[in-house]
Each structure stands twice: as C-alpha cells, then as structure tokens.
Amino acid sequence: MSSKEKPTLGGTRIKTRKRNIAAPLDPAAFADAVVQIYLDNAGDLELIAKSIESTDLNFSRYGDTFFEVIFTGGRTQPGTTKPDEGERHPYSIIDCTPQRDAILPSVIYIQKILRRKPFLIKNLENVMQKFLQSLEMFEENERKKLAIFTALSFSQKLSGLPPETVFQPLLKDNLVAKGIVLSFVTDFFREYLVDNSVDDLIAILKRGKMEDLLVFFPTAKRSPEGFSEHFTKEGLIPLVEYNEKKNFEVKVKEMKSALTTQIQEETDVAEVIENVKQRVKDAKLPDIEVVRIVWDVLMNAVQWSGKNQQQNANAALRQVKTWAELLNTFCTNAKLELELIYKVQVQCYEDAKLMKLFPEIVRSLYDQDVLAEDTILHWFRKGTNPKGRQTFVKALEPFVNWLEEAEEED
C-alpha cells in the first residue's frame, strides 16, 4: 500500500440512528369504539363489562376518555364538560334518573372495571376533578346525579378513590358563593347517610380535609344558625345534632382554656366571675355544664404533691377557699349543688391520691356556703351515683351526724 493512500475499513456498514415514531393520539376513535360497545349491548352493563374485558382498546392511554364516555355518553371537549363531536350513547350517568337505583349499577360496573384495570383509578380521579370543578356547567338535575354517584362511590368503597380528590375541587369561590356547592354536598350527605352513620361521614370529610362543614356555605349563610336552618329544612337532623355537639365541645374547650389562664394568673375573683358570665351568655352553656367546668378547672390548677395526703388535702382545701365565691356564683340551687357533690365524688373515686379527701372537701364547701346542709343530706341518703358511694357515705357519716345533731339542737 502506498504511503499516500488512506487506510479504510472494508465491509463496514454505516448505521443510521432510528427515531421512535409515536403513534398519534386518537381519543375520538377510542371514544367511538367504547360508545359502540354500549350501543351493541343496549346499555346492559354486565355485557358491556365483559366486552370491555375482551377488547384490545388502549385504556392506559385513553383512560380519561373512557370515564368521560361513562359519565356523559361520549367524549367531552378537552378541558371542558361540553360534548365533543362523535358517537354518543344514551346510557350514561348524566342521562339516567337522579335516583339511587338508577345510578348504583354504574358504580358497581366501574368497580368491576377497576378491579381488572386498577391503573384506571387515576383517570377516574382526573375526570371527577374536572367535572366537580365545573359544576356550574351542568344542569341542576345533572349535578344531583353526580352527587348521588359520588356518595354511592364512597358508600360502596369504590377502589381507592381518595376523598380529597372529590372535596377539594369543590371549594372554588364562585361555586361556593352561588350555593352550587352547598346544594351538591346536601345531596351527597343525604345519599351517603342512607347506609352510613354520621361518624362515617365525618371520617370521610376529615380524610378529605373538610372538618369544618361551614366552608361549603356561601359567606352570608356561614354561621351555626345558618347551618342548623339549612340541614333541618333538608331533613338531615343527625347532621344538625352532630354540628351542635361539636360547637358545644368547642365552646366548652374555649371556656376551660380562658378560665385556666385566669386561675393560674390569680386574677381577681370578681373579674373571673364576670368573664365566666359573659362566656356563658355568649355560648349559651347550661348551668349544670358551667358547674362542671368550673370545678374541673379549679382542681386541675391545684399543685398536687404526689402521695402526701396532708399536703394534697391542704392544697385542695386552699383552692376551695380561694375560689369559693366563684363556685357560689354558679351553684345557685339544690340541683346544681348536688351536681357539684357528684363531681367531687367522681374525682375522688377516680384519682387514688384524693380518695380520702372526699369528706374534707365536702365539709370545706359547706363551710364556704357553697353547699347547703339539705343538699349534703340528700346526697347522703338518696345519692344515685354509684362510684365509690359506699366508701364515701361511710367516710362522710361523722360529718352528717354532726349536721343532724346541730339541726336537732336548733
């Protein structure tokens, strides 16, 4: 080989890089194919499910389109709820009557599909989010069908559908302001509570980060009174009772917190009394609950000394003496005084370090004019709370004998 000739590699073939050529998206053709399955089987969901199972359609690519066909009878225009061009069928959720019996078969049908094709759950989420964010685009009757479907989905525990997917999209300001969301959740609550308890409903709402039910109300109606009025009118009394109980617990907690702070800071008793009165008025707390709250807060604020009975007794009696005026203000009749004795009884029974303090506390309350003689004698003779009663009656007997002797002398 000449020194001027360039070396070459004989027999080498030059390869060109292959490009991945993706098949073009064709959701319209997919939608038409699914619609045809519905039409061929005359809307029989059992037969449709079998046909879906045997078909080679690309569900992983067109999952959203598949659920659009289930809900609306055909494909919707991208990003909207409006029907797109193409075939449609009359057996959709939107086309049926707004009743459980008509919608439940679709829920069961979707459940079957998801068991065979669990990857479609995400597509179901996508489509429900799109529809719920666009509720105003549906007719009132159609929104009711969506609400019933949603309630039945949770009631039937539709494969892995997360509550936050359903409820979070509802909180668009314009939907809430127009009352559309309130109407939707009312239909949802009514349907869900047919088979489930209020506790079950609240558990779902909490998972969906919707503990405060007032967020579904337009601003002008967003109050406990508005809540009660609306759901009473709709016949959902268990929901009203739940909300009233919840509001009551919140008010009790707030009052305990405020009173605890004042007790710890040794606020003037007159100021504490006024504060409690105002909170009782604002929260409309029953008198018997106020007595329970005041006693609990006073005893929780005591600095107990382990098992030293004498120190514990001194601390409890000092607390009673210091705040006797507060107790006196709210123990205004024999019924409330009796409730206070029951509170003392239960606390001494449940807390071992206070077991022997019952007679001393009762006597101290008597000495401070919080408990009347007749109330103590009534508890001694006819008290109904069984917790530690025999022990406490025996322990209080010397004091009761003293009361009866003093009464006879008078």
Short mmCIF file of N, CA and C in Angstrom, two decimals, residues 100-200:
data_model
loop_
_atom_site.label_atom_id
_atom_site.label_comp_id
_atom_site.label_asym_id
_atom_site.label_seq_id
_atom_site.Cartn_x
_atom_site.Cartn_y
_atom_site.Cartn_z
N ARG A 100 -80.99 6.54 43.36
CA ARG A 100 -80.01 5.51 43.75
C ARG A 100 -80.10 4.27 42.86
N ASP A 101 -81.32 3.76 42.66
CA ASP A 101 -81.48 2.51 41.91
C ASP A 101 -80.97 2.63 40.48
N ALA A 102 -81.03 3.85 39.93
CA ALA A 102 -80.59 4.04 38.55
C ALA A 102 -79.08 4.22 38.46
N ILE A 103 -78.45 4.75 39.52
CA ILE A 103 -77.03 5.10 39.47
C ILE A 103 -76.14 4.01 40.07
N LEU A 104 -76.65 3.27 41.04
CA LEU A 104 -75.85 2.26 41.71
C LEU A 104 -75.26 1.22 40.74
N PRO A 105 -75.99 0.76 39.72
CA PRO A 105 -75.38 -0.20 38.78
C PRO A 105 -74.13 0.34 38.11
N SER A 106 -74.08 1.65 37.84
CA SER A 106 -72.89 2.23 37.22
C SER A 106 -71.70 2.21 38.17
N VAL A 107 -71.98 2.41 39.46
CA VAL A 107 -70.91 2.35 40.47
C VAL A 107 -70.33 0.94 40.54
N ILE A 108 -71.21 -0.04 40.57
CA ILE A 108 -70.77 -1.44 40.64
C ILE A 108 -70.01 -1.81 39.37
N TYR A 109 -70.50 -1.33 38.23
CA TYR A 109 -69.84 -1.57 36.94
C TYR A 109 -68.42 -1.01 36.94
N ILE A 110 -68.27 0.24 37.41
CA ILE A 110 -66.93 0.85 37.47
C ILE A 110 -66.04 0.08 38.43
N GLN A 111 -66.62 -0.39 39.53
CA GLN A 111 -65.84 -1.18 40.48
C GLN A 111 -65.26 -2.43 39.81
N LYS A 112 -66.06 -3.09 38.99
CA LYS A 112 -65.59 -4.28 38.28
C LYS A 112 -64.45 -3.93 37.32
N ILE A 113 -64.62 -2.83 36.61
CA ILE A 113 -63.58 -2.41 35.66
C ILE A 113 -62.28 -2.11 36.39
N LEU A 114 -62.38 -1.42 37.54
CA LEU A 114 -61.18 -1.03 38.29
C LEU A 114 -60.46 -2.24 38.89
N ARG A 115 -61.21 -3.27 39.23
CA ARG A 115 -60.57 -4.47 39.76
C ARG A 115 -59.71 -5.16 38.70
N ARG A 116 -60.16 -5.06 37.46
CA ARG A 116 -59.39 -5.68 36.37
C ARG A 116 -58.33 -4.72 35.83
N LYS A 117 -58.61 -3.45 35.93
CA LYS A 117 -57.67 -2.44 35.41
C LYS A 117 -57.45 -1.37 36.49
N PRO A 118 -56.76 -1.70 37.58
CA PRO A 118 -56.61 -0.77 38.71
C PRO A 118 -55.88 0.53 38.33
N PHE A 119 -55.12 0.52 37.27
CA PHE A 119 -54.41 1.74 36.87
C PHE A 119 -55.38 2.85 36.45
N LEU A 120 -56.64 2.49 36.21
CA LEU A 120 -57.62 3.48 35.76
C LEU A 120 -58.15 4.36 36.89
N ILE A 121 -57.82 4.05 38.16
CA ILE A 121 -58.32 4.86 39.27
C ILE A 121 -57.87 6.30 39.14
N LYS A 122 -56.66 6.50 38.66
CA LYS A 122 -56.15 7.86 38.48
C LYS A 122 -56.95 8.61 37.42
N ASN A 123 -57.37 7.89 36.39
CA ASN A 123 -58.17 8.52 35.35
C ASN A 123 -59.56 8.89 35.88
N LEU A 124 -60.11 8.03 36.74
CA LEU A 124 -61.38 8.36 37.37
C LEU A 124 -61.25 9.62 38.20
N GLU A 125 -60.16 9.73 38.96
CA GLU A 125 -59.90 10.93 39.74
C GLU A 125 -59.85 12.17 38.84
N ASN A 126 -59.12 12.04 37.74
CA ASN A 126 -58.97 13.18 36.83
C ASN A 126 -60.31 13.69 36.32
N VAL A 127 -61.15 12.75 35.89
CA VAL A 127 -62.43 13.13 35.30
C VAL A 127 -63.36 13.71 36.36
N MET A 128 -63.37 13.11 37.56
CA MET A 128 -64.22 13.65 38.63
C MET A 128 -63.77 15.04 39.04
N GLN A 129 -62.47 15.24 39.12
CA GLN A 129 -61.97 16.57 39.44
C GLN A 129 -62.42 17.59 38.40
N LYS A 130 -62.32 17.21 37.15
CA LYS A 130 -62.71 18.13 36.07
C LYS A 130 -64.19 18.48 36.16
N PHE A 131 -65.03 17.49 36.39
CA PHE A 131 -66.46 17.73 36.45
C PHE A 131 -66.86 18.53 37.69
N LEU A 132 -66.26 18.20 38.84
CA LEU A 132 -66.63 18.89 40.08
C LEU A 132 -66.14 20.34 40.08
N GLN A 133 -65.03 20.60 39.43
CA GLN A 133 -64.57 21.98 39.30
C GLN A 133 -65.45 22.79 38.36
N SER A 134 -66.26 22.09 37.57
CA SER A 134 -67.09 22.77 36.56
C SER A 134 -68.58 22.50 36.80
N LEU A 135 -68.98 22.36 38.06
CA LEU A 135 -70.37 22.03 38.37
C LEU A 135 -71.36 23.01 37.76
N GLU A 136 -70.96 24.29 37.68
CA GLU A 136 -71.89 25.29 37.16
C GLU A 136 -72.22 25.05 35.69
N MET A 137 -71.41 24.24 35.00
CA MET A 137 -71.67 23.95 33.60
C MET A 137 -72.75 22.88 33.43
N PHE A 138 -73.10 22.19 34.53
CA PHE A 138 -74.12 21.16 34.47
C PHE A 138 -75.47 21.72 34.90
N GLU A 139 -76.54 21.06 34.44
CA GLU A 139 -77.87 21.40 34.92
C GLU A 139 -78.03 20.93 36.36
N GLU A 140 -78.98 21.54 37.08
CA GLU A 140 -79.19 21.18 38.49
C GLU A 140 -79.45 19.69 38.65
N ASN A 141 -80.25 19.14 37.74
CA ASN A 141 -80.58 17.72 37.79
C ASN A 141 -79.33 16.86 37.58
N GLU A 142 -78.44 17.32 36.70
CA GLU A 142 -77.21 16.58 36.42
C GLU A 142 -76.26 16.64 37.61
N ARG A 143 -76.23 17.79 38.28
CA ARG A 143 -75.38 17.90 39.49
C ARG A 143 -75.85 16.94 40.58
N LYS A 144 -77.16 16.79 40.68
CA LYS A 144 -77.70 15.86 41.67
C LYS A 144 -77.25 14.43 41.37
N LYS A 145 -77.23 14.05 40.09
CA LYS A 145 -76.78 12.71 39.72
C LYS A 145 -75.31 12.51 40.06
N LEU A 146 -74.51 13.54 39.83
CA LEU A 146 -73.09 13.45 40.19
C LEU A 146 -72.92 13.30 41.70
N ALA A 147 -73.76 14.01 42.47
CA ALA A 147 -73.68 13.93 43.93
C ALA A 147 -74.05 12.53 44.41
N ILE A 148 -75.11 11.98 43.83
CA ILE A 148 -75.54 10.63 44.23
C ILE A 148 -74.46 9.61 43.84
N PHE A 149 -73.90 9.76 42.65
CA PHE A 149 -72.82 8.86 42.23
C PHE A 149 -71.64 8.93 43.20
N THR A 150 -71.26 10.15 43.57
CA THR A 150 -70.12 10.34 44.47
C THR A 150 -70.39 9.70 45.83
N ALA A 151 -71.60 9.91 46.35
CA ALA A 151 -71.95 9.32 47.65
C ALA A 151 -71.93 7.80 47.59
N LEU A 152 -72.48 7.24 46.53
CA LEU A 152 -72.50 5.79 46.39
C LEU A 152 -71.09 5.23 46.19
N SER A 153 -70.23 6.00 45.54
CA SER A 153 -68.85 5.56 45.35
C SER A 153 -68.16 5.35 46.69
N PHE A 154 -68.36 6.31 47.62
CA PHE A 154 -67.76 6.17 48.94
C PHE A 154 -68.48 5.11 49.76
N SER A 155 -69.79 5.06 49.62
CA SER A 155 -70.56 4.07 50.38
C SER A 155 -70.18 2.66 49.97
N GLN A 156 -69.92 2.46 48.66
CA GLN A 156 -69.53 1.15 48.14
C GLN A 156 -68.02 0.93 48.20
N LYS A 157 -67.31 1.93 48.74
CA LYS A 157 -65.84 1.87 48.85
C LYS A 157 -65.19 1.59 47.50
N LEU A 158 -65.55 2.43 46.54
CA LEU A 158 -65.01 2.31 45.20
C LEU A 158 -63.49 2.35 45.24
N SER A 159 -62.87 1.40 44.60
CA SER A 159 -61.43 1.12 44.71
C SER A 159 -60.52 2.34 44.86
N GLY A 160 -60.18 2.65 46.09
CA GLY A 160 -59.12 3.61 46.35
C GLY A 160 -59.40 5.06 46.01
N LEU A 161 -60.67 5.42 45.81
CA LEU A 161 -60.98 6.81 45.47
C LEU A 161 -60.74 7.70 46.69
N PRO A 162 -59.75 8.61 46.66
CA PRO A 162 -59.43 9.42 47.84
C PRO A 162 -60.39 10.59 48.02
N PRO A 163 -60.88 10.83 49.24
CA PRO A 163 -61.85 11.91 49.47
C PRO A 163 -61.34 13.28 49.06
N GLU A 164 -60.04 13.54 49.25
CA GLU A 164 -59.54 14.87 48.91
C GLU A 164 -59.70 15.16 47.42
N THR A 165 -59.69 14.11 46.60
CA THR A 165 -59.90 14.28 45.16
C THR A 165 -61.28 14.84 44.88
N VAL A 166 -62.24 14.43 45.69
CA VAL A 166 -63.62 14.82 45.46
C VAL A 166 -63.94 16.18 46.06
N PHE A 167 -63.53 16.39 47.30
CA PHE A 167 -64.00 17.58 48.01
C PHE A 167 -63.16 18.84 47.75
N GLN A 168 -61.87 18.70 47.59
CA GLN A 168 -61.04 19.89 47.40
C GLN A 168 -61.43 20.70 46.16
N PRO A 169 -61.74 20.05 45.02
CA PRO A 169 -62.11 20.85 43.84
C PRO A 169 -63.40 21.65 44.01
N LEU A 170 -64.21 21.27 45.00
CA LEU A 170 -65.48 21.98 45.19
C LEU A 170 -65.30 23.40 45.72
N LEU A 171 -64.16 23.65 46.36
CA LEU A 171 -64.00 24.90 47.10
C LEU A 171 -63.57 26.07 46.22
N LYS A 172 -64.09 26.13 45.03
CA LYS A 172 -63.87 27.32 44.19
C LYS A 172 -64.81 28.41 44.67
N ASP A 173 -64.28 29.60 44.85
CA ASP A 173 -65.07 30.69 45.44
C ASP A 173 -66.39 30.93 44.73
N ASN A 174 -66.35 30.90 43.41
CA ASN A 174 -67.58 31.21 42.68
C ASN A 174 -68.64 30.12 42.85
N LEU A 175 -68.20 28.85 42.94
CA LEU A 175 -69.14 27.76 43.14
C LEU A 175 -69.78 27.83 44.52
N VAL A 176 -68.96 28.15 45.53
CA VAL A 176 -69.46 28.28 46.90
C VAL A 176 -70.42 29.46 47.00
N ALA A 177 -70.03 30.60 46.43
CA ALA A 177 -70.83 31.83 46.53
C ALA A 177 -72.21 31.66 45.90
N LYS A 178 -72.30 30.89 44.84
CA LYS A 178 -73.57 30.70 44.14
C LYS A 178 -74.47 29.66 44.81
N GLY A 179 -73.96 29.00 45.85
CA GLY A 179 -74.74 27.97 46.53
C GLY A 179 -74.74 26.63 45.83
N ILE A 180 -73.97 26.52 44.74
CA ILE A 180 -73.92 25.27 43.97
C ILE A 180 -73.28 24.16 44.80
N VAL A 181 -72.21 24.51 45.52
CA VAL A 181 -71.51 23.52 46.34
C VAL A 181 -72.40 23.03 47.48
N LEU A 182 -73.11 23.94 48.12
CA LEU A 182 -73.99 23.56 49.23
C LEU A 182 -75.08 22.61 48.74
N SER A 183 -75.64 22.89 47.58
CA SER A 183 -76.65 22.01 47.01
C SER A 183 -76.07 20.63 46.71
N PHE A 184 -74.85 20.61 46.17
CA PHE A 184 -74.20 19.35 45.83
C PHE A 184 -73.93 18.51 47.08
N VAL A 185 -73.31 19.12 48.10
CA VAL A 185 -72.96 18.33 49.29
C VAL A 185 -74.21 17.91 50.06
N THR A 186 -75.28 18.70 49.97
CA THR A 186 -76.53 18.31 50.63
C THR A 186 -77.06 17.02 50.01
N ASP A 187 -77.07 16.95 48.68
CA ASP A 187 -77.47 15.71 48.01
C ASP A 187 -76.51 14.56 48.35
N PHE A 188 -75.23 14.89 48.42
CA PHE A 188 -74.22 13.88 48.77
C PHE A 188 -74.48 13.35 50.18
N PHE A 189 -74.64 14.25 51.16
CA PHE A 189 -74.86 13.84 52.55
C PHE A 189 -76.11 12.98 52.67
N ARG A 190 -77.19 13.42 52.02
CA ARG A 190 -78.46 12.71 52.13
C ARG A 190 -78.31 11.27 51.62
N GLU A 191 -77.66 11.11 50.49
CA GLU A 191 -77.50 9.78 49.91
C GLU A 191 -76.54 8.92 50.74
N TYR A 192 -75.44 9.50 51.18
CA TYR A 192 -74.45 8.73 51.92
C TYR A 192 -75.02 8.24 53.26
N LEU A 193 -75.84 9.06 53.90
CA LEU A 193 -76.37 8.70 55.22
C LEU A 193 -77.48 7.66 55.16
N VAL A 194 -77.88 7.26 53.97
CA VAL A 194 -78.86 6.17 53.85
C VAL A 194 -78.27 4.88 54.41
N ASP A 195 -77.01 4.63 54.11
CA ASP A 195 -76.37 3.36 54.51
C ASP A 195 -75.28 3.53 55.56
N ASN A 196 -74.96 4.78 55.92
CA ASN A 196 -73.82 5.02 56.81
C ASN A 196 -74.20 5.99 57.92
N SER A 197 -73.38 5.98 58.97
CA SER A 197 -73.63 6.86 60.11
C SER A 197 -73.00 8.23 59.91
N VAL A 198 -73.38 9.17 60.75
CA VAL A 198 -72.77 10.49 60.71
C VAL A 198 -71.27 10.39 61.00
N ASP A 199 -70.89 9.50 61.91
CA ASP A 199 -69.47 9.32 62.22
C ASP A 199 -68.69 8.87 60.99
N ASP A 200 -69.30 7.97 60.19
CA ASP A 200 -68.65 7.53 58.95
C ASP A 200 -68.48 8.70 57.99
#
